[in-house]
Amino acid sequence: MSTGKENKDENSKSFTPSRIFKSRRDSHDDLPIEGWPMGTATLLTEIDKKMMVVLRDNRTLIGYLRSIDQFGNLALHQTIERIYVGSKYGDIPRGIFIVRGENAVLLGELDQTRDVGLIEQVSVEEILNAQRREQEAKQEKNKVLAKALRERGLSFVNDLVQEDQF
Amino acid sequence: MLVELKNGETYNGHLVSCDNWMNINLREVICTSRDGDKFWRMPECYIRGSTIKYLRIPDEIIDMVKEDLVVKAKGRRDAKTARGGQRGRGAQRGSFGGRGGKGPGGPGGRGGGGVGRPFNKPRGKIEIFINEPVDKV
């Protein structure tokens, strides 16, 4: 008897933020959030998790997602910038980020158990050097390509190849 | 705080005000070119929100928000007792006031708050500044 009444009360309250957060913490992560239609896309379930964000400029940020809004703006706490070069990566501590939503390409929870051992962490200095070398190699390649294209009467826009593939 | 634009330029300065579109006013700005090789200093600047890539704010902000919440709660409690249980909205205002010069680095007492506060209402005396230039990657 009493359970029926409680359920009714819960349903009537289920759209308030506090209800959303409570049900998120109480329930299993895979289940839909109580009170929302099935398949509703929301980032609220990801709050306070360690998330990886890839920006349009190809930078990767990893931090605790502390807040979001209706535009997909993201507040990240204890953020690091992770730079990947080949099978190596380096982390640079960056602090608190507020990412304007339109610049985020990807947001995903970081599964810290998955890639252990597959890639190797190196020092910031080392990864920055590796990144610079990679950039220089790419530029060299582009120069050759540009020259070849020019000889064939075609133009080559360096900027388009360099970045912003999204 | 530090503002990076979509074109890679960064603007490092004290937040004066912002609005619902993320348009931002900064004071004592150091602008850095995309490659990090050219710098401009300007007394103030205005940044259109739509050109922003991200903002970086110093860690100390978190502590300030905590302080602010405490002050707010206190204000609310006071208002409650004073007005016999009514919640006083007015008591929440200006809770950042009178704490100038506590921020890290630089001369104190300028700039407005940004986080967890209503937009569009520059007030208070928080120092928002990231001292070191961002490492160019």
mmCIF file of C-alpha atoms in Angstrom:
data_model
loop_
_atom_site.group_PDB
_atom_site.id
_atom_site.type_symbol
_atom_site.label_atom_id
_atom_site.label_comp_id
_atom_site.label_asym_id
_atom_site.label_seq_id
_atom_site.Cartn_x
_atom_site.Cartn_y
_atom_site.Cartn_z
ATOM 1 C CA MET A 1 0.000 0.000 0.000
ATOM 2 C CA SER A 2 2.569 2.501 1.068
ATOM 3 C CA THR A 3 4.895 1.586 -1.764
ATOM 4 C CA GLY A 4 2.351 2.657 -4.358
ATOM 5 C CA LYS A 5 2.051 6.048 -2.783
ATOM 6 C CA GLU A 6 5.819 6.485 -2.657
ATOM 7 C CA ASN A 7 6.173 5.605 -6.317
ATOM 8 C CA LYS A 8 3.609 8.179 -7.230
ATOM 9 C CA ASP A 9 5.420 10.799 -5.201
ATOM 10 C CA GLU A 10 8.717 9.887 -6.792
ATOM 11 C CA ASN A 11 7.301 10.187 -10.282
ATOM 12 C CA SER A 12 5.845 13.572 -9.599
ATOM 13 C CA LYS A 13 9.183 14.872 -8.410
ATOM 14 C CA SER A 14 11.382 13.063 -10.856
ATOM 15 C CA PHE A 15 12.151 15.996 -13.150
ATOM 16 C CA THR A 16 13.687 18.229 -10.529
ATOM 17 C CA PRO A 17 17.482 18.337 -10.624
ATOM 18 C CA SER A 18 17.886 16.933 -7.147
ATOM 19 C CA ARG A 19 15.843 13.905 -8.136
ATOM 20 C CA ILE A 20 17.939 13.369 -11.224
ATOM 21 C CA PHE A 21 21.130 13.499 -9.247
ATOM 22 C CA LYS A 22 19.822 11.292 -6.492
ATOM 23 C CA SER A 23 18.608 8.636 -8.878
ATOM 24 C CA ARG A 24 21.881 8.809 -10.747
ATOM 25 C CA ARG A 25 23.862 8.103 -7.643
ATOM 26 C CA ASP A 26 21.515 5.401 -6.408
ATOM 27 C CA SER A 27 20.928 3.452 -9.558
ATOM 28 C CA HIS A 28 23.178 1.438 -11.788
ATOM 29 C CA ASP A 29 24.925 3.554 -14.394
ATOM 30 C CA ASP A 30 23.650 1.601 -17.362
ATOM 31 C CA LEU A 31 20.002 2.090 -16.534
ATOM 32 C CA PRO A 32 18.079 5.027 -17.950
ATOM 33 C CA ILE A 33 17.609 7.879 -15.540
ATOM 34 C CA GLU A 34 14.435 7.624 -13.625
ATOM 35 C CA GLY A 35 11.785 9.987 -14.902
ATOM 36 C CA TRP A 36 13.352 10.612 -18.297
ATOM 37 C CA PRO A 37 12.123 9.039 -21.494
ATOM 38 C CA MET A 38 14.156 6.080 -22.684
ATOM 39 C CA GLY A 39 17.092 7.002 -24.874
ATOM 40 C CA THR A 40 17.296 10.580 -23.693
ATOM 41 C CA ALA A 41 20.763 11.917 -24.248
ATOM 42 C CA THR A 42 22.106 13.626 -21.175
ATOM 43 C CA LEU A 43 25.484 14.404 -19.720
ATOM 44 C CA LEU A 44 24.158 14.625 -16.189
ATOM 45 C CA THR A 45 25.034 10.983 -15.588
ATOM 46 C CA GLU A 46 28.665 11.767 -16.379
ATOM 47 C CA ILE A 47 29.090 14.479 -13.799
ATOM 48 C CA ASP A 48 31.959 13.980 -11.343
ATOM 49 C CA LYS A 49 33.422 11.232 -13.485
ATOM 50 C CA LYS A 50 36.856 11.426 -14.976
ATOM 51 C CA MET A 51 36.217 12.336 -18.585
ATOM 52 C CA MET A 52 38.300 12.710 -21.690
ATOM 53 C CA VAL A 53 37.445 15.604 -23.971
ATOM 54 C CA VAL A 54 38.829 15.959 -27.463
ATOM 55 C CA LEU A 55 38.682 19.461 -28.870
ATOM 56 C CA ARG A 56 38.371 20.512 -32.484
ATOM 57 C CA ASP A 57 42.024 21.523 -32.481
ATOM 58 C CA ASN A 58 42.902 17.903 -31.684
ATOM 59 C CA ARG A 59 43.899 18.581 -28.118
ATOM 60 C CA THR A 60 42.948 16.004 -25.530
ATOM 61 C CA LEU A 61 41.894 17.071 -22.074
ATOM 62 C CA ILE A 62 41.271 14.753 -19.179
ATOM 63 C CA GLY A 63 39.578 15.954 -16.034
ATOM 64 C CA TYR A 64 36.668 15.569 -13.689
ATOM 65 C CA LEU A 65 33.481 16.830 -15.296
ATOM 66 C CA ARG A 66 32.033 19.118 -12.689
ATOM 67 C CA SER A 67 29.305 20.953 -14.530
ATOM 68 C CA ILE A 68 27.507 21.236 -17.842
ATOM 69 C CA ASP A 69 24.831 23.430 -19.330
ATOM 70 C CA GLN A 70 22.306 23.390 -22.141
ATOM 71 C CA PHE A 71 24.947 24.351 -24.709
ATOM 72 C CA GLY A 72 27.256 21.534 -23.801
ATOM 73 C CA ASN A 73 29.718 23.910 -22.194
ATOM 74 C CA LEU A 74 31.853 21.826 -19.882
ATOM 75 C CA ALA A 75 33.549 22.612 -16.602
ATOM 76 C CA LEU A 76 36.552 20.373 -16.035
ATOM 77 C CA HIS A 77 38.425 20.144 -12.757
ATOM 78 C CA GLN A 78 41.990 18.943 -12.169
ATOM 79 C CA THR A 79 42.429 18.850 -15.886
ATOM 80 C CA ILE A 80 45.480 17.506 -17.636
ATOM 81 C CA GLU A 81 46.304 17.897 -21.274
ATOM 82 C CA ARG A 82 47.410 14.585 -22.675
ATOM 83 C CA ILE A 83 49.619 14.565 -25.724
ATOM 84 C CA TYR A 84 49.904 11.400 -27.759
ATOM 85 C CA VAL A 85 52.764 10.772 -30.115
ATOM 86 C CA GLY A 86 52.910 7.263 -31.519
ATOM 87 C CA SER A 87 52.698 4.858 -28.620
ATOM 88 C CA LYS A 88 53.815 7.391 -26.064
ATOM 89 C CA TYR A 89 51.935 10.010 -24.152
ATOM 90 C CA GLY A 90 52.655 12.835 -21.741
ATOM 91 C CA ASP A 91 50.455 14.716 -19.308
ATOM 92 C CA ILE A 92 50.592 18.446 -18.643
ATOM 93 C CA PRO A 93 48.637 19.683 -15.621
ATOM 94 C CA ARG A 94 46.308 22.500 -16.640
ATOM 95 C CA GLY A 95 43.852 23.100 -13.767
ATOM 96 C CA ILE A 96 40.283 24.195 -14.291
ATOM 97 C CA PHE A 97 38.830 24.442 -17.776
ATOM 98 C CA ILE A 98 35.590 25.820 -19.051
ATOM 99 C CA VAL A 99 35.272 24.484 -22.564
ATOM 100 C CA ARG A 100 32.824 26.197 -24.874
ATOM 101 C CA GLY A 101 30.602 23.342 -25.991
ATOM 102 C CA GLU A 102 30.904 23.860 -29.721
ATOM 103 C CA ASN A 103 34.638 23.137 -29.562
ATOM 104 C CA ALA A 104 34.282 19.684 -28.073
ATOM 105 C CA VAL A 105 34.396 16.841 -30.573
ATOM 106 C CA LEU A 106 34.190 13.995 -28.149
ATOM 107 C CA LEU A 107 33.442 13.421 -24.505
ATOM 108 C CA GLY A 108 33.900 10.040 -22.954
ATOM 109 C CA GLU A 109 34.465 8.446 -19.615
ATOM 110 C CA LEU A 110 38.035 7.398 -19.123
ATOM 111 C CA ASP A 111 38.445 3.703 -18.517
ATOM 112 C CA GLN A 112 41.719 3.700 -16.685
ATOM 113 C CA THR A 113 41.978 -0.058 -16.652
ATOM 114 C CA ARG A 114 41.924 -0.543 -20.410
ATOM 115 C CA ASP A 115 45.074 0.839 -21.952
ATOM 116 C CA VAL A 116 47.502 -0.004 -19.198
ATOM 117 C CA GLY A 117 50.701 -1.316 -20.711
ATOM 118 C CA LEU A 118 49.749 -0.603 -24.302
ATOM 119 C CA ILE A 119 51.120 2.889 -24.315
ATOM 120 C CA GLU A 120 53.902 4.334 -22.305
ATOM 121 C CA GLN A 121 53.900 7.513 -20.279
ATOM 122 C CA VAL A 122 56.920 9.761 -20.707
ATOM 123 C CA SER A 123 57.935 13.104 -19.255
ATOM 124 C CA VAL A 124 56.392 16.350 -20.406
ATOM 125 C CA GLU A 125 59.652 17.478 -21.921
ATOM 126 C CA GLU A 126 60.076 14.280 -23.857
ATOM 127 C CA ILE A 127 56.556 14.280 -25.227
ATOM 128 C CA LEU A 128 56.804 17.934 -26.247
ATOM 129 C CA ASN A 129 59.999 17.189 -28.122
ATOM 130 C CA ALA A 130 58.390 14.200 -29.783
ATOM 131 C CA GLN A 131 55.406 16.316 -30.728
ATOM 132 C CA ARG A 132 57.616 19.011 -32.196
ATOM 133 C CA ARG A 133 59.506 16.461 -34.251
ATOM 134 C CA GLU A 134 56.231 15.024 -35.483
ATOM 135 C CA GLN A 135 55.014 18.495 -36.481
ATOM 136 C CA GLU A 136 58.234 19.239 -38.307
ATOM 137 C CA ALA A 137 58.093 15.942 -40.158
ATOM 138 C CA LYS A 138 54.527 16.687 -41.183
ATOM 139 C CA GLN A 139 55.486 20.139 -42.402
ATOM 140 C CA GLU A 140 58.329 18.723 -44.441
ATOM 141 C CA LYS A 141 55.976 16.241 -46.005
ATOM 142 C CA ASN A 142 53.497 18.996 -46.804
ATOM 143 C CA LYS A 143 56.222 21.074 -48.414
ATOM 144 C CA VAL A 144 57.111 18.229 -50.736
ATOM 145 C CA LEU A 145 53.449 17.677 -51.497
ATOM 146 C CA ALA A 146 52.875 21.376 -52.151
ATOM 147 C CA LYS A 147 55.829 21.506 -54.503
ATOM 148 C CA ALA A 148 54.681 18.450 -56.418
ATOM 149 C CA LEU A 149 51.181 19.856 -56.743
ATOM 150 C CA ARG A 150 52.431 23.258 -57.805
ATOM 151 C CA GLU A 151 54.477 21.686 -60.574
ATOM 152 C CA ARG A 152 51.291 20.090 -61.822
ATOM 153 C CA GLY A 153 49.426 23.383 -61.712
ATOM 154 C CA LEU A 154 47.432 22.625 -58.579
ATOM 155 C CA SER A 155 47.279 24.631 -55.416
ATOM 156 C CA PHE A 156 47.768 23.289 -51.951
ATOM 157 C CA VAL A 157 46.277 24.824 -48.860
ATOM 158 C CA ASN A 158 48.639 23.977 -46.030
ATOM 159 C CA ASP A 159 46.250 25.004 -43.318
ATOM 160 C CA LEU A 160 43.547 22.594 -44.386
ATOM 161 C CA VAL A 161 45.818 19.620 -44.068
ATOM 162 C CA GLN A 162 47.441 20.742 -40.844
ATOM 163 C CA GLU A 163 44.494 20.760 -38.496
ATOM 164 C CA ASP A 164 40.808 21.110 -37.856
ATOM 165 C CA GLN A 165 39.636 17.949 -39.517
ATOM 166 C CA PHE A 166 36.299 18.225 -37.805
ATOM 167 C CA MET B 1 41.851 34.044 -16.194
ATOM 168 C CA LEU B 2 42.972 32.904 -19.587
ATOM 169 C CA VAL B 3 40.781 32.920 -22.659
ATOM 170 C CA GLU B 4 41.802 30.974 -25.726
ATOM 171 C CA LEU B 5 40.045 31.849 -28.929
ATOM 172 C CA LYS B 6 39.184 29.427 -31.677
ATOM 173 C CA ASN B 7 41.994 30.888 -33.777
ATOM 174 C CA GLY B 8 44.544 29.977 -31.102
ATOM 175 C CA GLU B 9 45.184 33.446 -29.722
ATOM 176 C CA THR B 10 45.127 33.678 -25.960
ATOM 177 C CA TYR B 11 44.048 36.567 -23.786
ATOM 178 C CA ASN B 12 45.292 36.581 -20.228
ATOM 179 C CA GLY B 13 43.722 39.126 -17.917
ATOM 180 C CA HIS B 14 41.345 39.960 -15.136
ATOM 181 C CA LEU B 15 37.709 39.207 -15.768
ATOM 182 C CA VAL B 16 35.596 42.326 -15.469
ATOM 183 C CA SER B 17 32.250 41.089 -16.692
ATOM 184 C CA CYS B 18 30.542 38.556 -18.871
ATOM 185 C CA ASP B 19 27.057 37.899 -20.157
ATOM 186 C CA ASN B 20 24.745 35.100 -21.227
ATOM 187 C CA TRP B 21 26.469 34.853 -24.613
ATOM 188 C CA MET B 22 29.873 34.369 -22.977
ATOM 189 C CA ASN B 23 30.944 37.789 -24.228
ATOM 190 C CA ILE B 24 33.721 38.834 -21.932
ATOM 191 C CA ASN B 25 35.382 42.024 -20.728
ATOM 192 C CA LEU B 26 38.962 41.739 -19.546
ATOM 193 C CA ARG B 27 41.302 44.234 -17.967
ATOM 194 C CA GLU B 28 45.118 44.340 -17.990
ATOM 195 C CA VAL B 29 45.284 41.916 -20.862
ATOM 196 C CA ILE B 30 48.236 40.162 -22.361
ATOM 197 C CA CYS B 31 47.415 38.849 -25.798
ATOM 198 C CA THR B 32 49.533 36.050 -27.204
ATOM 199 C CA SER B 33 49.611 35.128 -30.860
ATOM 200 C CA ARG B 34 48.716 31.688 -32.101
ATOM 201 C CA ASP B 35 52.341 30.552 -32.228
ATOM 202 C CA GLY B 36 53.168 32.076 -28.872
ATOM 203 C CA ASP B 37 55.867 34.252 -30.372
ATOM 204 C CA LYS B 38 54.182 37.660 -30.347
ATOM 205 C CA PHE B 39 52.708 39.467 -27.378
ATOM 206 C CA TRP B 40 50.555 42.525 -26.951
ATOM 207 C CA ARG B 41 49.682 44.257 -23.758
ATOM 208 C CA MET B 42 46.439 46.201 -23.601
ATOM 209 C CA PRO B 43 44.612 47.895 -20.733
ATOM 210 C CA GLU B 44 41.277 46.319 -21.560
ATOM 211 C CA CYS B 45 39.526 44.279 -24.189
ATOM 212 C CA TYR B 46 36.184 42.821 -25.134
ATOM 213 C CA ILE B 47 35.859 39.319 -26.525
ATOM 214 C CA ARG B 48 32.849 38.077 -28.424
ATOM 215 C CA GLY B 49 31.636 34.865 -26.833
ATOM 216 C CA SER B 50 31.240 32.951 -30.084
ATOM 217 C CA THR B 51 34.977 33.243 -30.821
ATOM 218 C CA ILE B 52 36.005 31.533 -27.603
ATOM 219 C CA LYS B 53 37.447 28.032 -27.519
ATOM 220 C CA TYR B 54 37.866 27.679 -23.793
ATOM 221 C CA LEU B 55 38.552 29.512 -20.553
ATOM 222 C CA ARG B 56 41.138 28.554 -18.005
ATOM 223 C CA ILE B 57 40.633 29.776 -14.506
ATOM 224 C CA PRO B 58 42.958 29.481 -11.508
ATOM 225 C CA ASP B 59 42.355 26.754 -8.929
ATOM 226 C CA GLU B 60 41.835 29.316 -6.182
ATOM 227 C CA ILE B 61 38.399 30.005 -7.641
ATOM 228 C CA ILE B 62 37.096 26.810 -6.080
ATOM 229 C CA ASP B 63 37.991 28.059 -2.613
ATOM 230 C CA MET B 64 36.332 31.371 -3.365
ATOM 231 C CA VAL B 65 33.125 29.607 -4.405
ATOM 232 C CA LYS B 66 33.169 27.674 -1.151
ATOM 233 C CA GLU B 67 33.639 30.892 0.802
ATOM 234 C CA ASP B 68 30.873 32.490 -1.181
ATOM 235 C CA LEU B 69 28.500 29.644 -0.399
ATOM 236 C CA VAL B 70 29.272 29.951 3.294
ATOM 237 C CA VAL B 71 28.657 33.679 3.219
ATOM 238 C CA LYS B 72 25.470 33.175 1.241
ATOM 239 C CA ALA B 73 24.197 30.566 3.662
ATOM 240 C CA LYS B 74 24.995 32.856 6.547
ATOM 241 C CA GLY B 75 23.191 35.709 4.816
ATOM 242 C CA ARG B 76 20.160 33.539 4.271
ATOM 243 C CA ARG B 77 20.140 32.411 7.879
ATOM 244 C CA ASP B 78 20.334 36.006 9.054
ATOM 245 C CA ALA B 79 17.546 37.002 6.716
ATOM 246 C CA LYS B 80 15.436 34.130 7.969
ATOM 247 C CA THR B 81 15.700 35.185 11.590
ATOM 248 C CA ALA B 82 15.252 38.833 10.749
ATOM 249 C CA ARG B 83 12.144 38.361 8.624
ATOM 250 C CA GLY B 84 10.534 35.544 10.482
ATOM 251 C CA GLY B 85 11.220 32.669 8.178
ATOM 252 C CA GLN B 86 11.061 34.419 4.828
ATOM 253 C CA ARG B 87 13.890 33.787 2.434
ATOM 254 C CA GLY B 88 15.623 37.018 1.680
ATOM 255 C CA ARG B 89 16.975 37.193 -1.825
ATOM 256 C CA GLY B 90 18.635 40.481 -1.128
ATOM 257 C CA ALA B 91 20.898 38.885 1.387
ATOM 258 C CA GLN B 92 22.628 36.920 -1.343
ATOM 259 C CA ARG B 93 23.909 39.997 -3.074
ATOM 260 C CA GLY B 94 27.311 41.434 -2.677
ATOM 261 C CA SER B 95 28.616 38.512 -0.737
ATOM 262 C CA PHE B 96 31.946 38.819 -2.502
ATOM 263 C CA GLY B 97 32.401 42.414 -1.434
ATOM 264 C CA GLY B 98 35.123 43.638 0.823
ATOM 265 C CA ARG B 99 37.588 40.896 0.147
ATOM 266 C CA GLY B 100 39.819 42.596 -2.351
ATOM 267 C CA GLY B 101 43.468 41.869 -2.645
ATOM 268 C CA LYS B 102 43.251 38.325 -1.389
ATOM 269 C CA GLY B 103 43.774 36.784 -4.773
ATOM 270 C CA PRO B 104 47.020 35.336 -6.021
ATOM 271 C CA GLY B 105 49.530 37.601 -7.694
ATOM 272 C CA GLY B 106 49.215 41.082 -9.051
ATOM 273 C CA PRO B 107 47.798 44.201 -7.481
ATOM 274 C CA GLY B 108 44.590 43.473 -5.710
ATOM 275 C CA GLY B 109 41.026 44.510 -5.799
ATOM 276 C CA ARG B 110 39.899 44.417 -9.382
ATOM 277 C CA GLY B 111 37.911 42.087 -11.545
ATOM 278 C CA GLY B 112 34.570 40.453 -11.072
ATOM 279 C CA GLY B 113 33.566 36.916 -10.328
ATOM 280 C CA GLY B 114 32.504 34.480 -12.949
ATOM 281 C CA VAL B 115 31.805 31.058 -11.613
ATOM 282 C CA GLY B 116 28.595 30.064 -9.950
ATOM 283 C CA ARG B 117 27.270 33.573 -9.945
ATOM 284 C CA PRO B 118 24.649 35.335 -11.968
ATOM 285 C CA PHE B 119 26.096 36.564 -15.222
ATOM 286 C CA ASN B 120 25.944 40.149 -16.201
ATOM 287 C CA LYS B 121 26.488 41.564 -12.753
ATOM 288 C CA PRO B 122 30.037 42.685 -12.287
ATOM 289 C CA ARG B 123 30.697 43.324 -8.665
ATOM 290 C CA GLY B 124 32.923 42.205 -5.874
ATOM 291 C CA LYS B 125 36.654 42.130 -5.635
ATOM 292 C CA ILE B 126 38.082 38.873 -6.796
ATOM 293 C CA GLU B 127 41.412 38.483 -8.384
ATOM 294 C CA ILE B 128 41.317 36.150 -11.343
ATOM 295 C CA PHE B 129 44.638 35.643 -12.979
ATOM 296 C CA ILE B 130 46.819 32.874 -14.206
ATOM 297 C CA ASN B 131 50.302 34.123 -13.632
ATOM 298 C CA GLU B 132 52.401 31.962 -15.832
ATOM 299 C CA PRO B 133 51.894 32.096 -19.571
ATOM 300 C CA VAL B 134 50.518 28.905 -20.976
ATOM 301 C CA ASP B 135 53.117 26.548 -22.329
ATOM 302 C CA LYS B 136 52.889 26.516 -26.037
ATOM 303 C CA VAL B 137 52.438 23.017 -27.286
#
